[in-house]
PDB file of C-alpha atoms and ligand atoms in Angstrom:
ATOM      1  CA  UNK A  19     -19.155  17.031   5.416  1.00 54.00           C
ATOM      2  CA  UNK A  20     -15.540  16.408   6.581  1.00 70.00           C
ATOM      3  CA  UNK A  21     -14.620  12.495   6.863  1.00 82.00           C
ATOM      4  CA  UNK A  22     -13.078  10.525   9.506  1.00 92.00           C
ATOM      5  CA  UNK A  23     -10.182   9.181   8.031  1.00 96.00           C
ATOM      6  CA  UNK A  24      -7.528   6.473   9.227  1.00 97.00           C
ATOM      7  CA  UNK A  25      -4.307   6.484   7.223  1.00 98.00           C
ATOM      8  CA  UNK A  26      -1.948   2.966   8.111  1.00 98.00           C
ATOM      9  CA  UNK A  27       1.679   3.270   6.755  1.00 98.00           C
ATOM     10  CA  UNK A  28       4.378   0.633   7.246  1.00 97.00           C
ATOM     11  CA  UNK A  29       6.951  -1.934   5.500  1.00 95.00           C
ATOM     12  CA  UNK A  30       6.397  -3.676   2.832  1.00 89.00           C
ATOM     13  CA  UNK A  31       4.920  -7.331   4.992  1.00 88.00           C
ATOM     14  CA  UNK A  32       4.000  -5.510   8.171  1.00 93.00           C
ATOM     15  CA  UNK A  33       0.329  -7.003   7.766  1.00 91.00           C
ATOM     16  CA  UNK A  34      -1.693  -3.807   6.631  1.00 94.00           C
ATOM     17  CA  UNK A  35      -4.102  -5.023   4.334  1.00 92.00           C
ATOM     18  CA  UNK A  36      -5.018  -7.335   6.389  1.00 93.00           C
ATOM     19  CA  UNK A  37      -5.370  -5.111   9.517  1.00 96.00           C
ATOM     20  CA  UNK A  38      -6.691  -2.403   7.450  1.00 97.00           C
ATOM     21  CA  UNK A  39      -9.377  -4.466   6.253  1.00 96.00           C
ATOM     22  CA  UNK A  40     -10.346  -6.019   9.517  1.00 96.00           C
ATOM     23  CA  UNK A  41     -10.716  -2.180  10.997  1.00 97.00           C
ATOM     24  CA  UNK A  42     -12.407  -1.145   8.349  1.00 97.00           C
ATOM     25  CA  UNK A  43     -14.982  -3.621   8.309  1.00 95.00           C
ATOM     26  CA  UNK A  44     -15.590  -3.232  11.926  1.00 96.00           C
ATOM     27  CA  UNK A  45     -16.041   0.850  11.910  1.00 95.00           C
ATOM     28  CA  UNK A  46     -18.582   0.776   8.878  1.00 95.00           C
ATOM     29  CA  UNK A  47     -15.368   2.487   6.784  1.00 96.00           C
ATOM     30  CA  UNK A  48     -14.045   2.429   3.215  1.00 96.00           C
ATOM     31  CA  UNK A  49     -11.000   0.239   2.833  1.00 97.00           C
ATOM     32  CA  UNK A  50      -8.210   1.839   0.323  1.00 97.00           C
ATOM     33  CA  UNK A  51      -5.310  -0.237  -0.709  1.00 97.00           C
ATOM     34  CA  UNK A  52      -2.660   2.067  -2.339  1.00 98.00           C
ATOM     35  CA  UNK A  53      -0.157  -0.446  -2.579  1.00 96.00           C
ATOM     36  CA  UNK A  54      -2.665  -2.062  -5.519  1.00 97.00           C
ATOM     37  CA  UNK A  55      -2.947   1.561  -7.155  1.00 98.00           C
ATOM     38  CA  UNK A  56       0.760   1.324  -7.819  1.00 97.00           C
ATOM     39  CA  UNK A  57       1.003  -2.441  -8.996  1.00 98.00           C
ATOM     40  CA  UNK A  58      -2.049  -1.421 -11.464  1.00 98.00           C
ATOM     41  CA  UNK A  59       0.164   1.034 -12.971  1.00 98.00           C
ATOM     42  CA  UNK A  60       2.761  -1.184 -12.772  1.00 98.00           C
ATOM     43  CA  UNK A  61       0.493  -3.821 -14.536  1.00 98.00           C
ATOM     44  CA  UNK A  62       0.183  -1.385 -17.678  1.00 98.00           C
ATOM     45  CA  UNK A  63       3.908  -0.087 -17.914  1.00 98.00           C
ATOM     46  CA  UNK A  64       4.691  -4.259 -17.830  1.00 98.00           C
ATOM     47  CA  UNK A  65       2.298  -4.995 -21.038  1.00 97.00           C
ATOM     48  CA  UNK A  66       3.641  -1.645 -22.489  1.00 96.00           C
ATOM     49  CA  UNK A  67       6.565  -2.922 -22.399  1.00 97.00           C
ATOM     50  CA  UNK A  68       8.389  -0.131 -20.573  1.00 97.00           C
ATOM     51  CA  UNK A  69      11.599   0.123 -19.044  1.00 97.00           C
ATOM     52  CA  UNK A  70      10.920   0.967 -15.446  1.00 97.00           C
ATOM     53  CA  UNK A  71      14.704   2.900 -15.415  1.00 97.00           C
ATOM     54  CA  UNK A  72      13.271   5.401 -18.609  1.00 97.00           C
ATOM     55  CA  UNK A  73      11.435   8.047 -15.901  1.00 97.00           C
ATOM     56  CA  UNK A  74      10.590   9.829 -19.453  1.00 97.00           C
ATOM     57  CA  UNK A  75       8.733   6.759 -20.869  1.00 97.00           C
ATOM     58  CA  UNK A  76       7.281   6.039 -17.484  1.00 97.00           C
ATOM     59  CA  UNK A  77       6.158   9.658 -17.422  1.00 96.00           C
ATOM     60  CA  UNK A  78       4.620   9.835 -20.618  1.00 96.00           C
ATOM     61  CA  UNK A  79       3.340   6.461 -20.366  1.00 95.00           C
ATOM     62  CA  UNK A  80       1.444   7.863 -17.116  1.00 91.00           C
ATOM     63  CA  UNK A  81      -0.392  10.153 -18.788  1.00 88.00           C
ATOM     64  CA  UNK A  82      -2.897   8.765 -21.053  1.00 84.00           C
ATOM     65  CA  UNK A  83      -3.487   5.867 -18.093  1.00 94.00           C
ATOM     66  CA  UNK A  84      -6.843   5.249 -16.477  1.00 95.00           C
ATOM     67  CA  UNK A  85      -6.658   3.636 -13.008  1.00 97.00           C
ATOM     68  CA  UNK A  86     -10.088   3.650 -10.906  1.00 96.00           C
ATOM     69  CA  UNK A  87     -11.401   1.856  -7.636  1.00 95.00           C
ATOM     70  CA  UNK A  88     -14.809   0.100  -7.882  1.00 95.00           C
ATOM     71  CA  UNK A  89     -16.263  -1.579  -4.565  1.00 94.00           C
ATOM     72  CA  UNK A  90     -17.850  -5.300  -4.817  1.00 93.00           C
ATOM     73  CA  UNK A  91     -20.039  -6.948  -1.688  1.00 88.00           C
ATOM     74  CA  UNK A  92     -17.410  -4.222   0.146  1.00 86.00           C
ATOM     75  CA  UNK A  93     -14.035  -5.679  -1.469  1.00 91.00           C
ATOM     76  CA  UNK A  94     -11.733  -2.962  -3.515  1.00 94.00           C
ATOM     77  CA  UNK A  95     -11.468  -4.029  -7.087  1.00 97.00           C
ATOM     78  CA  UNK A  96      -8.715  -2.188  -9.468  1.00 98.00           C
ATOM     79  CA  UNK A  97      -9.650  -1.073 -13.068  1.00 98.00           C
ATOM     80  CA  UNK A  98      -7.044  -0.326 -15.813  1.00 98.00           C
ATOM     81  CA  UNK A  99      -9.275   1.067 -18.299  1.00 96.00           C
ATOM     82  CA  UNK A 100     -11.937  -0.469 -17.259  1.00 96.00           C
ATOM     83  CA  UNK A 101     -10.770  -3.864 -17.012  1.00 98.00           C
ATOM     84  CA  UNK A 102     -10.273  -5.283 -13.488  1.00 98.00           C
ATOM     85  CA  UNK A 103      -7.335  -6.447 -12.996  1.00 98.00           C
ATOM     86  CA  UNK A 104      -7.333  -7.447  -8.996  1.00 97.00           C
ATOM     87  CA  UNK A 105      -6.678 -10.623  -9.894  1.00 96.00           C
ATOM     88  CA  UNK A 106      -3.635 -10.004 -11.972  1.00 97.00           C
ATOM     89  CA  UNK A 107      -1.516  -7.405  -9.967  1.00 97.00           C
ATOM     90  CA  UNK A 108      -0.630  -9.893  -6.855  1.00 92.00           C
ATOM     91  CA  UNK A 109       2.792 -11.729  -8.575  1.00 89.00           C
ATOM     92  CA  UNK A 110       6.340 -11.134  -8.184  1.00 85.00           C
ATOM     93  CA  UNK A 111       6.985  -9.044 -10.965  1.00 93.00           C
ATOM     94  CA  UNK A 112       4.215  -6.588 -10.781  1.00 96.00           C
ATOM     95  CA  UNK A 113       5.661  -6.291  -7.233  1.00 91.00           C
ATOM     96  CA  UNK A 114       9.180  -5.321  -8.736  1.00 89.00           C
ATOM     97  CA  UNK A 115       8.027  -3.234 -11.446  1.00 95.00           C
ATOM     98  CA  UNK A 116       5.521  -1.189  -8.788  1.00 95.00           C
ATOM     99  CA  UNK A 117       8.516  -0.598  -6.623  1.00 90.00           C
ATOM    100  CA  UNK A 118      10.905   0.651  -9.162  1.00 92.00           C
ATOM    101  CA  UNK A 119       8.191   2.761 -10.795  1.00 95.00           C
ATOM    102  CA  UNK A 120       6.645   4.272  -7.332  1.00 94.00           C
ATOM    103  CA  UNK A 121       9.487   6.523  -7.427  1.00 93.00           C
ATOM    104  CA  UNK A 122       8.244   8.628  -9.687  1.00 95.00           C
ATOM    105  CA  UNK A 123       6.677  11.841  -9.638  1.00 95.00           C
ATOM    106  CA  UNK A 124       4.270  11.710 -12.810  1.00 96.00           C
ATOM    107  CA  UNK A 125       2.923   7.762 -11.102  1.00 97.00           C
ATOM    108  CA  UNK A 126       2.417   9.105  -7.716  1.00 96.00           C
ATOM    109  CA  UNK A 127       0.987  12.467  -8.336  1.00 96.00           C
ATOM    110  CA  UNK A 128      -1.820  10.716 -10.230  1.00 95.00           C
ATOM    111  CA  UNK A 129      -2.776   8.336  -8.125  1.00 97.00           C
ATOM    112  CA  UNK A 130      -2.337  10.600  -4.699  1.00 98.00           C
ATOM    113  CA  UNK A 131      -5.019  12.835  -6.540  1.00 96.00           C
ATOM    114  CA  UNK A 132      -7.288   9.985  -7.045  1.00 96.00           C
ATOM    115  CA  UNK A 133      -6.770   8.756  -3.500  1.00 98.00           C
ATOM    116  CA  UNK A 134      -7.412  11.848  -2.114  1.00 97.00           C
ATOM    117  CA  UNK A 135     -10.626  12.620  -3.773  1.00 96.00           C
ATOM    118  CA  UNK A 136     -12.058   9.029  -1.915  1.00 95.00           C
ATOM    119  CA  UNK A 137     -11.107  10.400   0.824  1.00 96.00           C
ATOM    120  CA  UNK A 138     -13.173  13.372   0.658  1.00 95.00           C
ATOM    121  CA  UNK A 139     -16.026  11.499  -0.517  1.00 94.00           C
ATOM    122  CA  UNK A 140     -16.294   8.382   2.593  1.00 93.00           C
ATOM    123  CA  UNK A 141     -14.543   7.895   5.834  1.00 96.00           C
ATOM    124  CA  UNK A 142     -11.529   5.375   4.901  1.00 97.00           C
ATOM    125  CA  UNK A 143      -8.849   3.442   6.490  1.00 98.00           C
ATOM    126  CA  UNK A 144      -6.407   4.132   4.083  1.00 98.00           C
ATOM    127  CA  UNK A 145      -3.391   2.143   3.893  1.00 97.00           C
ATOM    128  CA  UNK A 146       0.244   2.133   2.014  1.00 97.00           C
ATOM    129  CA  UNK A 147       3.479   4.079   2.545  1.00 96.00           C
ATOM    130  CA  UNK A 148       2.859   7.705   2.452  1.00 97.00           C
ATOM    131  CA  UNK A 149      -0.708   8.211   3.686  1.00 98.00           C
ATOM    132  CA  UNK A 150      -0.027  10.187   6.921  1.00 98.00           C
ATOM    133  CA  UNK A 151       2.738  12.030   5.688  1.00 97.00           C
ATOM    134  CA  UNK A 152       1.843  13.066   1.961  1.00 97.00           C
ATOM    135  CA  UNK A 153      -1.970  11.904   1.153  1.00 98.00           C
ATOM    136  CA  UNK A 154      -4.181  12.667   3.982  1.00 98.00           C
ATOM    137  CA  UNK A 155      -1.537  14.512   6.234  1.00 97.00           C
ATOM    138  CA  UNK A 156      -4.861  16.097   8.074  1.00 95.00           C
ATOM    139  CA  UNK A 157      -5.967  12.168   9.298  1.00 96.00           C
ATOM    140  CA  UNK A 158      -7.243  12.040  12.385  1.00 94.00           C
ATOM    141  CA  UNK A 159      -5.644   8.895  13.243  1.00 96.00           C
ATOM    142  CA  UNK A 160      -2.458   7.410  11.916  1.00 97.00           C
ATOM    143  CA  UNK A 161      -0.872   4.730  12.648  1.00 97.00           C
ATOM    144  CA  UNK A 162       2.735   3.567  11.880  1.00 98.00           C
ATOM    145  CA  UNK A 163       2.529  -0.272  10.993  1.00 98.00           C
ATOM    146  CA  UNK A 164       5.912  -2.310  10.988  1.00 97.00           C
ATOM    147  CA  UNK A 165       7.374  -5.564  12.131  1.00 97.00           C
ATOM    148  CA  UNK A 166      10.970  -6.665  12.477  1.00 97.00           C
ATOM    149  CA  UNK A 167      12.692  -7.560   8.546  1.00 97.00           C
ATOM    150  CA  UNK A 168      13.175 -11.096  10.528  1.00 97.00           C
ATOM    151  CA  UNK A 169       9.217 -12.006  11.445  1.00 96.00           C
ATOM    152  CA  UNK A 170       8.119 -10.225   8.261  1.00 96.00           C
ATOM    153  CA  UNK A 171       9.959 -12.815   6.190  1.00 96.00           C
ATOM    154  CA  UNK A 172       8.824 -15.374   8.260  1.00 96.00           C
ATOM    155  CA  UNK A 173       5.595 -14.582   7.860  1.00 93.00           C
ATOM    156  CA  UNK A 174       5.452 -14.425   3.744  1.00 90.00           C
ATOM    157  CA  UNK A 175       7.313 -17.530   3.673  1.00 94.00           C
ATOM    158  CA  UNK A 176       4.920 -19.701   5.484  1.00 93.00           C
ATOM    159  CA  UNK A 177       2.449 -18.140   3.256  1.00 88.00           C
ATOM    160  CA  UNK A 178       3.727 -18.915   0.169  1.00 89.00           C
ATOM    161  CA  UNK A 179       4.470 -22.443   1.879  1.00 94.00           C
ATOM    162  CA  UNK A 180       0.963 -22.916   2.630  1.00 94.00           C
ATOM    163  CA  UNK A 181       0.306 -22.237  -0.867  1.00 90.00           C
ATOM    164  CA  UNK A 182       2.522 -24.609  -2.145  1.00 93.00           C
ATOM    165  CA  UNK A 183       4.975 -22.300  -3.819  1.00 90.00           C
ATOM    166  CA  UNK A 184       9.100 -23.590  -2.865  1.00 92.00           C
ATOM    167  CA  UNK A 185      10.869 -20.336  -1.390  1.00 92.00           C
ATOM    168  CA  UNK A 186      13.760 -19.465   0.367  1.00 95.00           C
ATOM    169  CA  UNK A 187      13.517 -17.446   3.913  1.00 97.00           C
ATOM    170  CA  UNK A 188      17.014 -16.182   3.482  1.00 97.00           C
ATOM    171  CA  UNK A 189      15.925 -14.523   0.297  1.00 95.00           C
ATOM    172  CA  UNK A 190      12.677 -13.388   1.162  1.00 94.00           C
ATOM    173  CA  UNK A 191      14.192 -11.099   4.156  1.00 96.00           C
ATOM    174  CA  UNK A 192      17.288 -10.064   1.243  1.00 94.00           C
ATOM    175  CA  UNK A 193      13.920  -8.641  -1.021  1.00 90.00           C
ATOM    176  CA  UNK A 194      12.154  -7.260   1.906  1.00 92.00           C
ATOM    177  CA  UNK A 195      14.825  -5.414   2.909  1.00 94.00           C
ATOM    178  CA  UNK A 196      16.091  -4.243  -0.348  1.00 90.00           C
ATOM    179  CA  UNK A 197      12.172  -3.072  -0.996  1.00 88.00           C
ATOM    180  CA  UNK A 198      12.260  -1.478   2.541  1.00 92.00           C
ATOM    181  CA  UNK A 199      14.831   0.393   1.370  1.00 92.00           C
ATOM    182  CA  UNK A 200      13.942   1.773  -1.865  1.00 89.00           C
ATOM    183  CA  UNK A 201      10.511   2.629  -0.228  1.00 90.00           C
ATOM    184  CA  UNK A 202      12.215   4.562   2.896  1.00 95.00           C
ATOM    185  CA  UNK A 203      14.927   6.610   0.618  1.00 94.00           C
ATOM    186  CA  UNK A 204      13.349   7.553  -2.328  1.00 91.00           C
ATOM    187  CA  UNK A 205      13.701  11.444  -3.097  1.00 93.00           C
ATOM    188  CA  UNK A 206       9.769  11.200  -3.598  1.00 92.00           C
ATOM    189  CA  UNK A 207       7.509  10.769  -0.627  1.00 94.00           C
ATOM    190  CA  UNK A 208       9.884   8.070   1.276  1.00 95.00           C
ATOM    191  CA  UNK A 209       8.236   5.886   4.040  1.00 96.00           C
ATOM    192  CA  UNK A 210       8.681   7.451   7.331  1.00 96.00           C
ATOM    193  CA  UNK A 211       6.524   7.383  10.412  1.00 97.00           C
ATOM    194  CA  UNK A 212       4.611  11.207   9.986  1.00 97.00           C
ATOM    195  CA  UNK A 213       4.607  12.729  13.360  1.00 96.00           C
ATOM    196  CA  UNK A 214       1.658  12.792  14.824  1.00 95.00           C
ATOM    197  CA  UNK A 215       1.463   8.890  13.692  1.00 97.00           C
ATOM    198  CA  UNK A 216       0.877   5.920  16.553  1.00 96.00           C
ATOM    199  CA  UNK A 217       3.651   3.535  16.350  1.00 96.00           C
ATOM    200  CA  UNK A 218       2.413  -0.117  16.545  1.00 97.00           C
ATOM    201  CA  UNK A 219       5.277  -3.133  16.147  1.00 97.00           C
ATOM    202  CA  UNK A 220       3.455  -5.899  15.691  1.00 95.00           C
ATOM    203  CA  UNK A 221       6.449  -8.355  15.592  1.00 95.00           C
ATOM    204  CA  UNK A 222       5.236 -10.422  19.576  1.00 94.00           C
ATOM    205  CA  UNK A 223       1.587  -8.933  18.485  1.00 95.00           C
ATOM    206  CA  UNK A 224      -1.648 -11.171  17.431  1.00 94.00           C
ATOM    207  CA  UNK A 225      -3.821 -10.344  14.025  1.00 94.00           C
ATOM    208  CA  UNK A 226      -6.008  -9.564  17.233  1.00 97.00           C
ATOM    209  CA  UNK A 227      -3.689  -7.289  19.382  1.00 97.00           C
ATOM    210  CA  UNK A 228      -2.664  -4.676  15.842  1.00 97.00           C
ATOM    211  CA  UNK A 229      -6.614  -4.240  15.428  1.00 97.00           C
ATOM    212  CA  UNK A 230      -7.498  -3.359  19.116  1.00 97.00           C
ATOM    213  CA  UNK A 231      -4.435  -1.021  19.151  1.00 95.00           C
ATOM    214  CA  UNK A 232      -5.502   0.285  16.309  1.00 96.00           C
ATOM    215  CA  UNK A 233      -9.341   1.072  17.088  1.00 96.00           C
ATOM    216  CA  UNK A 234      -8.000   2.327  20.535  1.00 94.00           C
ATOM    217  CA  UNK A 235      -5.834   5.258  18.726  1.00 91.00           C
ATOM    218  CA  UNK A 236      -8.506   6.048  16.466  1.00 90.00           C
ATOM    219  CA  UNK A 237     -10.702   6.469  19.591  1.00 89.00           C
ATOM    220  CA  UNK A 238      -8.772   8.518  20.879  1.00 85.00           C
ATOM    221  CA  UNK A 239      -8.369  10.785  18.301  1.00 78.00           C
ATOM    222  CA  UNK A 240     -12.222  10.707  17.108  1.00 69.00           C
TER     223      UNK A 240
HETATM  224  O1  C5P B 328       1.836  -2.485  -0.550  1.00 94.84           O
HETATM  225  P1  C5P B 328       2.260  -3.141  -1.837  1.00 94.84           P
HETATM  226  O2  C5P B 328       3.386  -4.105  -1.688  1.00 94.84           O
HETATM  227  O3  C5P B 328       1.107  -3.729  -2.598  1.00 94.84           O
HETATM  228  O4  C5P B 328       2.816  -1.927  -2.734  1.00 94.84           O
HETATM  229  C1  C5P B 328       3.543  -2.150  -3.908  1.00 94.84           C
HETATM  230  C2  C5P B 328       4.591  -1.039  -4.070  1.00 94.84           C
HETATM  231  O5  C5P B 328       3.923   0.205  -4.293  1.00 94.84           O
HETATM  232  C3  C5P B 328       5.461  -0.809  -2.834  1.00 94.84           C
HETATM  233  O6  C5P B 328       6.655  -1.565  -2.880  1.00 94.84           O
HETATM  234  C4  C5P B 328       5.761   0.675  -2.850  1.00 94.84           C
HETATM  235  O7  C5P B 328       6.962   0.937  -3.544  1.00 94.84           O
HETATM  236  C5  C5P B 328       4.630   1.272  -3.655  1.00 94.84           C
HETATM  237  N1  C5P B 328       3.684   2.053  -2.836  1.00 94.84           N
HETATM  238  C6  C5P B 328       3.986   3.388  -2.648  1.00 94.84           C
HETATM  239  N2  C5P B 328       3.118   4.189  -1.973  1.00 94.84           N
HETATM  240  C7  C5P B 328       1.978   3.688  -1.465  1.00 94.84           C
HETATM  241  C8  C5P B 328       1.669   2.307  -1.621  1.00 94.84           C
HETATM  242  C9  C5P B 328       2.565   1.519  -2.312  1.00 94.84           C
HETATM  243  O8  C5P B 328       5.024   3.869  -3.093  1.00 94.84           O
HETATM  244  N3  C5P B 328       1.125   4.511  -0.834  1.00 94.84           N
END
């Protein structure tokens, strides 16, 4: 049987997990966060202690890798062989080190194929940077997720303020939109808004707002 899938693509800050999540849970679907696929990779080319700029050790590094997806009470957990690691792939520099390795063909290829074969096997709302164009380019519904640089920042740094960590807004947008554009010109699936994709700017939206648009254009393409 052929699955309904939803594939969510955006900036790095544009609020897709949590969106993603939220739909999911409401339309009985799998949720799939790619974005953690690529900072568990990351994860194991940091303790391998591997250059991110040597694309031949990154490549062969790649290779012998095991990255899977188990689900707990619903919630995605990451395994690098075997070991979860969920709660170890949220900091800075396994940020960094999945954006500088993302661009390669060896890490992507990988994890596209794993990504893809989840999405044959449940309906998902799928979320990350290349989903509608590259992974799932026959989605039903896709959506194009973004905010302005300006109210993304904003939004991480009152995060991290809540937690208690001491940042600086100015440098928060600088990282966002150095990520944003590694992610958008990269010779290897860039981000760009596929096509057929729903744009949704959620910079003057609610958490509330994003979702309803969102279940509206899946609607209307069910
Ligand atoms: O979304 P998140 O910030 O967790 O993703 C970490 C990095 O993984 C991104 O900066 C991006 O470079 C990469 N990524 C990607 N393709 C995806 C999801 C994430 O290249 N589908």
């Amino acid at each position: 049987m052929k699955h309904f899938n939803i594939a969510i693509d955006g900036p790095a800050g544009a609020g897709k997990s949590t969106i993603a999540k939220e739909v999911a849970r409401r339309l009985g679907f799998v949720y799939v966060d790619t974005g953690a696929m690529y900072r568990t990779m990351a994860l194991h080319f940091i303790r391998s202690g591997i250059d991110p700029k040597d694309e031949q050790a990154v490549a062969a590094s790649c290779r012998d890798v095991d990255v899977s997806l188990r689900y707990e009470n619903g919630v995605q957990q990451v395994l690098l062989g075997g070991e979860n690691v969920t709660g170890l792939i949220r900091t800075e520099e396994v940020g960094n080190m999945a954006s500088a390795t993302s661009v390669y063909k060896p890490v992507r290829e990988k994890l596209v194929e794993l990504q893809q074969a989840l999405a044959r096997r449940e309906n998902v709302v799928m979320d990350g940077r290349d989903i509608g164009t590259c992974v799932l380019p026959d989605a039903p519904a896709k959506i194009y997720l973004t905010a302005s640089s300006a109210v993304r920042a904003g939004r991480r740094y009152k995060e991290l303020v809540e937690k208690g960590v001491e940042c600086d807004l100015a440098e928060i947008e600088r990282d966002i939109i150095d990520r944003d554009y590694r992610d958008m010109n990269r010779e290897n699936s860039p981000l760009r808004q596929a096509e057929d994709a729903v744009l949704v700017d959620s910079s003057c939206m609610t958490v509330e707002q994003v979702i309803a648009a969102i279940l509206e254009a899946a609607k209307s393409r069910g």
